[in-house]
């Protein structure tokens, strides 16, 4: 956990704001983010890449709140988007279209046209058919689209199977064994400039070794393409660096990983790009919830809180671990319990069989490391309005997304 969240005299703070104050005023459930934690992780990338031409394109899918995008845009970040919706968000937040890279395996014609009209930096393409479509749309619009092919390097990312993407059997990218033919054919197409090679092998990688292996494979490919006269100028290594979800777990060293990559690309005259999402925002966020009830069933103890899988689906979907901490430390010790929400699903839990603080109804808890893939994956299941989001800056805080109302729930019906 970053030191943006810490106990002071038994009360849990985010930067210089006591979380209980936010919960009392903004209500629960509520996401709280530390701006300094976000910026310091972003700067770790920028500093680590000093000395080589580069761009850090924050992966909007991890957390697309306008307040957070604005923070990163002002810090000079580029953005990695996967939909027209994310493009719209970045533009609304003041992001520079010339710093946007468009990834994703199923871009629609409308999304491609939108991105071309806005003049984004480049497209990471995942199939030959997509490259052809971009070519024809760019010609029609009188534009030249910068294109990179997302290569599937067949590297085992050793992460959760749902968030691993770099093996042959995955739907992502084009097999490295077949991609040279694709480049050769695409090189003749009008309306595109074949500038880049890209990959993204998976998410929540704790060991940088597979990323370094993928980088090596891609550099080999760049050399072979250049030998055939295809002038590759850009290398995008995707995102994927993981974060510690358990208290005391080591944090993967972004600096060391970037150092290793910098060494590999030295002298290759490549513009280096990364698309980190989780490692920028995960640790900066917590989900605050109020304890509604305690109940015992047989040997099991349940702590029923007002946050559920509709606010945070990661435990249900990936068996993900998020630390559960009380907003006020007490002398009531710990209890082994399931921390569950109000949703009518047995899979609706924030923690299972976990030693947690012995909190009582009315107490507040924080599920930690929720800044990435938290709110963005929230749903309205069980007709639950989505929670509010708060951004803390030093001793100040503000709501960056209002809690949904009952009217919001039926809008459009
Ligand atoms: N670039 C591409 C092409 C991606 O597909 C992803 C994530 C990223 C960058 C950012 O990866 P990151 O740095 O965040 O690892 N919902 C899952 C994670 C899904 C990741 C999908 N792709 C979770 O909650 O763990």
GROMACS .gro file of N, CA and C in nm, residues 81 84 238:
model
    9
   81UNK      N    1  -0.658   0.407  -2.535
   81UNK     CA    2  -0.803   0.391  -2.531
   81UNK      C    3  -0.844   0.261  -2.602
   84UNK      N    4  -1.467   0.422  -2.853
   84UNK     CA    5  -1.504   0.560  -2.881
   84UNK      C    6  -1.542   0.633  -2.753
  238UNK      N    7   0.289  -0.202  -2.418
  238UNK     CA    8   0.165  -0.225  -2.345
  238UNK      C    9   0.176  -0.187  -2.198
   0.00000   0.00000   0.00000
